[in-house]
């Protein structure tokens, strides 16, 4: 655009630049940081804001980087709809606020992520949404907890840290018989291990913060939907301000481009490491659904096929002292209370994710002072094994 010679810096500097018109398309997507878009006319603005026209007006309602990421995730899960929210928790808030109202009832797995239970019990409770906590591995307990007002069952595909597996098909049938919906938090599995919509889930939630992005530099969440549960989701996303940032979406799409190959490697490593740990004298218990002795092995084979996820949890003999010594000696395995990073990391549930529970509640979930949750990375099996061996070497057997 030519500049009239009488324009001063005062006028030139703030003038919006024209977006480039490119003769060739970039192979990687641009980052659209704009908070607001120029509309052609009131009619166009009206159409877009009314939800029946392509285009963007305001980034809280939608932006290209969220849509690109959502489209990829929708395809990965063979879902009808997908939305990106500011975090995994924002995605859960989105589902609750879009699907439930005062007087409704939720059946929640007692093994849910701690913050998810806080949202479903404490926060939703304040809004008059009631919930019951059950062991979702026990289908009779789930059936007994359902009431006339139950509108949602919430479970995790693989639970943290004991890595139990729920029967998604049976839970979906149970929910649907009552006119309720099933929401599956698939964060620990991811779409390479499991696609819960195939088993009848109405909503699937994933914290993209974990292995979907996989590079420990983004906090984002995904909600996908199948069928007619989606109607209120776009409006709730905007009105409750749960939307994502374009830069985070751009990073997550980039991370996601290697998710399949990372997940494949991490699952392969995790199975080898679980088998190796089961033979170590300092280890009392190994939790991994891919081991034949795991209580959910048969179900996991049916639901997941050959891949069982990248988390492996162990309980060391000699309790908390052994865990302290392991963490201090396994220097190549950072103690990071999250999961799904590129490299192998560990967490200690008693002092981190499950510190808010009473001791007896922790024991009921199988969490002891010596329990360590490993998030297996994509290094060589030999390297991971050597790092863990260094941690075990200091513990008496
Ligand atoms: C991390 C996590 C969440 C929450 O996701 P954020 O992105 O941290 O908000 C929910 N569920 C599970 C199973 C998680 O591991």
XYZ file of C-alpha atoms and ligand atoms in Angstrom:
412
model
C 0.000 0.000 0.000
C 1.469 3.402 -0.926
C 1.745 6.003 1.791
C 0.619 9.572 1.092
C 3.620 11.788 1.686
C 1.812 13.990 4.204
C 1.257 11.125 6.646
C 3.281 11.394 9.826
C 4.707 8.584 11.975
C 1.852 9.320 14.369
C -0.556 8.012 11.710
C 1.640 5.430 9.990
C 2.651 3.543 13.113
C -0.797 2.536 14.396
C -2.294 1.761 10.954
C -3.130 -1.982 10.614
C -0.991 -3.774 8.019
C -2.619 -5.685 5.200
C -2.175 -9.439 5.619
C 0.179 -10.747 2.906
C -1.426 -12.248 -0.162
C 0.833 -15.203 -0.899
C 1.231 -16.861 -4.286
C 2.384 -20.049 -2.598
C 1.001 -21.654 0.562
C 3.283 -22.204 3.564
C 3.712 -25.892 4.433
C 3.383 -25.203 8.163
C 0.418 -23.199 9.426
C 0.838 -19.518 10.359
C 0.111 -18.325 13.897
C -2.929 -16.051 13.917
C -2.446 -14.021 17.074
C -5.157 -11.480 16.189
C -7.709 -10.913 18.940
C -10.176 -9.408 16.462
C -10.893 -9.591 12.722
C -12.058 -7.019 10.172
C -15.594 -7.624 8.977
C -16.684 -6.799 5.421
C -20.121 -5.608 6.429
C -22.696 -5.751 9.226
C -24.401 -8.595 7.339
C -21.223 -10.659 7.399
C -20.589 -9.904 11.085
C -24.163 -10.902 11.829
C -23.788 -14.201 9.987
C -20.494 -15.177 11.628
C -21.562 -14.153 15.134
C -24.845 -15.985 14.601
C -22.867 -19.151 13.913
C -23.875 -19.689 10.292
C -20.994 -18.296 8.298
C -17.319 -19.093 7.900
C -14.876 -16.637 9.352
C -13.800 -15.165 12.643
C -14.726 -12.015 14.517
C -13.336 -12.321 18.034
C -10.671 -14.792 19.191
C -12.526 -15.836 22.344
C -15.267 -17.217 20.091
C -12.850 -18.958 17.744
C -9.587 -18.562 15.871
C -7.819 -20.461 13.069
C -5.163 -22.112 15.262
C -7.780 -23.613 17.608
C -9.790 -24.804 14.605
C -6.783 -26.475 12.962
C -5.923 -28.271 16.195
C -9.558 -29.220 16.842
C -9.910 -30.614 13.299
C -6.855 -32.845 13.766
C -8.124 -34.079 17.146
C -11.629 -34.682 15.810
C -10.129 -36.862 13.097
C -7.889 -38.713 15.569
C -10.937 -39.606 17.653
C -13.379 -40.109 14.746
C -15.627 -37.646 16.593
C -18.397 -35.429 15.226
C -17.207 -32.326 17.094
C -14.097 -31.045 18.844
C -13.276 -27.958 20.889
C -10.005 -26.706 22.333
C -10.096 -25.204 25.821
C -7.473 -23.374 27.864
C -6.546 -26.516 29.862
C -7.741 -30.044 30.515
C -9.681 -28.649 33.475
C -11.270 -25.996 31.235
C -12.372 -28.824 28.911
C -14.039 -30.599 31.859
C -15.672 -27.342 32.975
C -16.891 -26.942 29.395
C -18.556 -30.368 29.417
C -20.140 -29.822 32.837
C -21.436 -26.346 32.040
C -22.712 -27.354 28.597
C -24.362 -30.626 29.576
C -25.564 -30.195 33.171
C -27.674 -27.869 35.236
C -28.799 -27.445 38.820
C -30.503 -30.593 40.100
C -28.611 -32.955 37.789
C -26.561 -35.842 39.144
C -23.151 -37.175 38.111
C -21.626 -40.595 38.770
C -17.857 -40.112 38.986
C -15.077 -42.655 39.225
C -13.407 -42.489 42.628
C -10.079 -42.825 40.816
C -10.454 -39.619 38.802
C -7.693 -37.038 38.635
C -7.869 -35.071 41.918
C -8.750 -31.732 40.328
C -11.505 -33.428 38.307
C -13.077 -34.673 41.541
C -12.695 -31.163 42.995
C -14.522 -29.738 39.974
C -17.276 -32.383 39.936
C -17.875 -32.478 43.691
C -16.853 -29.169 45.295
C -17.307 -26.686 42.467
C -20.280 -28.284 40.699
C -21.830 -29.023 44.091
C -21.920 -25.269 44.774
C -24.052 -24.947 41.621
C -26.462 -27.640 42.831
C -25.079 -30.419 40.646
C -24.763 -33.486 42.856
C -22.377 -36.368 42.405
C -21.647 -39.848 43.698
C -18.160 -41.346 43.713
C -17.895 -45.038 42.832
C -15.353 -47.629 41.762
C -16.130 -47.723 38.023
C -14.266 -51.036 37.656
C -17.253 -52.489 39.538
C -20.199 -52.224 37.150
C -22.711 -53.195 39.835
C -21.531 -50.277 41.971
C -22.050 -47.941 39.015
C -25.532 -49.310 38.381
C -26.444 -48.884 42.050
C -25.272 -45.250 42.026
C -27.453 -44.203 39.074
C -30.529 -42.153 39.971
C -33.464 -40.665 38.073
C -31.457 -37.475 37.782
C -28.140 -38.937 36.602
C -27.148 -37.225 33.369
C -23.435 -37.984 33.219
C -20.985 -40.779 34.076
C -17.341 -39.673 34.232
C -14.458 -42.156 34.040
C -10.843 -42.338 32.938
C -9.745 -44.882 30.327
C -6.665 -45.666 32.427
C -6.572 -44.274 35.970
C -3.746 -42.584 37.784
C -1.666 -43.913 39.510
C -2.806 -47.549 39.813
C -3.644 -47.782 36.093
C -6.999 -49.534 36.374
C -9.105 -49.848 33.216
C -12.871 -49.323 33.011
C -15.198 -51.175 30.630
C -16.192 -48.275 28.386
C -18.744 -50.190 26.286
C -20.634 -51.439 29.344
C -20.570 -47.980 30.950
C -21.823 -46.326 27.757
C -24.729 -48.799 27.544
C -25.579 -48.210 31.192
C -25.547 -44.434 30.719
C -27.616 -44.552 27.537
C -30.291 -46.817 29.048
C -30.909 -43.991 31.518
C -30.725 -41.178 28.987
C -27.390 -40.094 30.478
C -24.090 -39.478 28.703
C -20.642 -41.019 29.203
C -17.620 -38.726 29.432
C -14.248 -40.457 29.184
C -11.050 -38.703 30.254
C -8.632 -40.373 27.843
C -5.515 -38.436 28.919
C -3.449 -41.435 30.076
C -4.325 -43.500 27.010
C -4.434 -41.027 24.123
C -5.887 -41.858 20.709
C -3.138 -44.334 19.766
C -4.124 -46.613 22.653
C -7.871 -45.992 22.756
C -10.595 -44.050 20.948
C -13.469 -44.045 23.452
C -16.127 -42.885 20.951
C -15.749 -46.324 19.325
C -17.069 -47.818 22.579
C -19.997 -45.419 22.780
C -18.577 -42.462 24.747
C -20.511 -39.244 24.129
C -17.702 -36.930 25.277
C -13.959 -37.562 25.239
C -11.647 -35.301 27.171
C -7.885 -35.111 26.935
C -5.408 -32.867 28.643
C -3.318 -31.861 25.624
C -0.759 -30.674 28.174
C 0.428 -34.260 28.501
C 1.593 -36.562 25.712
C -0.593 -35.069 22.946
C 1.588 -31.943 22.920
C 4.366 -33.939 24.512
C 7.009 -31.227 24.830
C 6.248 -29.862 28.320
C 5.606 -26.327 27.087
C 1.832 -25.951 26.719
C -1.267 -26.189 28.935
C -4.362 -26.980 26.828
C -7.408 -29.237 26.816
C -9.541 -31.072 24.284
C -13.218 -32.003 24.371
C -14.696 -34.076 21.551
C -18.293 -35.128 21.141
C -20.420 -37.556 19.228
C -24.138 -37.218 18.620
C -26.408 -34.490 19.919
C -24.649 -33.667 23.219
C -22.769 -30.814 21.568
C -25.466 -28.186 21.091
C -24.465 -25.834 23.928
C -20.685 -26.350 23.772
C -19.650 -23.434 21.471
C -21.761 -20.908 23.384
C -20.467 -22.097 26.778
C -16.862 -22.018 25.565
C -17.239 -18.351 24.683
C -19.494 -17.115 27.506
C -17.531 -18.766 30.326
C -14.269 -17.604 28.751
C -12.681 -21.060 28.489
C -10.998 -20.440 25.132
C -7.398 -21.216 24.194
C -4.551 -19.000 23.012
C -3.483 -19.166 19.343
C 0.191 -19.620 20.169
C -0.511 -22.548 22.515
C -2.689 -24.167 19.822
C 0.057 -23.699 17.260
C 2.613 -25.343 19.567
C 0.246 -28.211 20.378
C -0.486 -28.897 16.698
C 3.235 -29.022 16.089
C 3.684 -31.378 19.054
C 0.801 -33.527 17.899
C 2.445 -34.109 14.531
C 4.795 -36.601 16.216
C 2.311 -37.959 18.768
C 1.663 -41.280 17.024
C 5.313 -42.199 16.700
C 6.066 -41.008 20.258
C 3.128 -42.922 21.729
C 4.114 -46.072 19.851
C 7.668 -45.913 21.210
C 6.644 -44.984 24.744
C 4.118 -47.868 24.935
C 6.718 -50.298 23.639
C 9.233 -49.029 26.217
C 6.683 -49.114 29.046
C 5.839 -52.784 28.454
C 9.530 -53.734 28.438
C 10.200 -51.676 31.574
C 7.156 -53.088 33.397
C 8.350 -56.654 32.676
C 11.852 -55.797 33.869
C 10.624 -54.064 37.046
C 8.511 -57.116 37.918
C 11.773 -59.066 38.287
C 13.529 -56.576 40.602
C 13.677 -57.654 44.263
C 13.256 -54.103 45.639
C 9.891 -53.789 43.869
C 6.878 -55.160 45.690
C 4.199 -54.480 43.044
C 4.164 -53.382 39.402
C 0.953 -51.910 38.013
C 0.674 -52.092 34.227
C -2.388 -53.273 32.312
C -0.158 -55.011 29.751
C 1.123 -57.509 32.358
C -0.817 -60.769 32.489
C -1.202 -60.522 36.265
C -2.976 -57.132 36.131
C -6.655 -57.384 37.199
C -7.815 -55.645 33.988
C -5.467 -57.403 31.551
C -8.216 -59.162 29.551
C -10.311 -55.999 29.323
C -7.261 -53.958 28.325
C -6.459 -56.442 25.529
C -10.004 -56.143 24.253
C -10.156 -52.357 24.487
C -6.576 -51.405 23.579
C -5.161 -54.261 21.510
C -1.369 -54.375 21.746
C -0.635 -51.028 23.444
C -1.278 -50.317 27.090
C -0.018 -46.761 27.602
C 3.218 -45.260 28.819
C 2.581 -45.089 32.575
C 4.054 -47.758 34.850
C 3.501 -47.592 38.602
C 5.538 -49.454 41.180
C 5.347 -49.814 44.918
C 8.729 -50.300 46.517
C 9.316 -52.477 49.548
C 10.277 -50.407 52.616
C 7.793 -47.596 51.947
C 8.473 -43.876 51.883
C 12.150 -44.190 52.854
C 12.732 -46.397 49.810
C 10.886 -43.901 47.591
C 13.014 -41.003 48.917
C 16.178 -42.945 48.267
C 15.035 -44.044 44.786
C 14.152 -40.464 43.794
C 17.473 -39.150 45.109
C 19.505 -41.798 43.232
C 17.654 -42.059 39.903
C 19.115 -38.728 38.791
C 18.296 -39.200 35.092
C 14.595 -39.510 35.898
C 13.313 -36.084 36.990
C 10.687 -35.950 39.721
C 7.993 -33.967 37.845
C 4.387 -34.267 39.002
C 2.962 -34.426 35.489
C 3.191 -37.013 32.695
C 3.607 -37.601 28.988
C 6.895 -35.707 28.568
C 9.497 -36.721 25.959
C 11.821 -38.257 28.520
C 11.065 -40.608 31.387
C 9.893 -38.787 34.524
C 8.466 -39.898 37.833
C 5.963 -38.733 40.370
C 5.308 -39.632 43.978
C 1.507 -39.641 44.398
C 1.524 -39.579 48.214
C 3.312 -36.198 48.291
C 1.855 -34.687 45.084
C -1.314 -35.666 43.176
C -2.959 -37.501 46.088
C -1.648 -35.485 49.053
C -5.138 -34.043 49.689
C -6.618 -37.483 50.492
C -6.650 -39.106 53.910
C -4.181 -41.927 54.468
C -6.981 -44.501 54.503
C -8.435 -43.175 51.219
C -4.970 -43.405 49.664
C -4.507 -46.956 50.877
C -7.945 -47.864 49.472
C -6.702 -46.656 46.076
C -3.479 -48.665 46.420
C -1.201 -45.663 47.067
C 1.500 -46.100 49.702
C 4.617 -44.165 50.721
C 6.665 -46.414 48.436
C 4.442 -45.893 45.386
C 6.114 -44.234 42.404
C 4.357 -43.453 39.115
C 6.722 -43.548 36.141
C 5.887 -41.786 32.894
C 7.997 -43.677 30.384
C 9.594 -41.619 27.611
C 11.000 -42.306 24.177
C 14.637 -42.973 25.088
C 16.126 -46.423 24.493
C 14.872 -49.148 26.835
C 18.494 -49.758 27.907
C 18.930 -46.142 28.996
C 15.682 -46.076 30.986
C 16.531 -49.404 32.593
C 19.985 -48.159 33.622
C 18.503 -44.970 35.108
C 15.952 -46.919 37.133
C 18.571 -49.477 38.182
C 20.602 -46.606 39.650
C 17.575 -45.686 41.774
C 16.946 -49.258 42.886
C 20.597 -49.963 43.687
C 20.488 -47.856 46.836
C 17.463 -49.662 48.266
C 17.934 -52.806 50.307
C 15.925 -55.719 49.011
C -3.466 -33.401 33.769
C -4.774 -34.074 33.753
C -5.974 -33.352 33.703
C -6.012 -31.849 33.713
O -5.405 -31.289 32.617
P -4.719 -29.832 32.658
O -4.299 -29.614 31.255
O -3.588 -29.934 33.625
O -5.760 -28.879 33.131
C -7.163 -34.053 33.667
N -7.180 -35.399 33.698
C -6.050 -36.124 33.757
C -6.133 -37.610 33.782
C -4.815 -35.492 33.796
O -3.685 -36.229 33.871
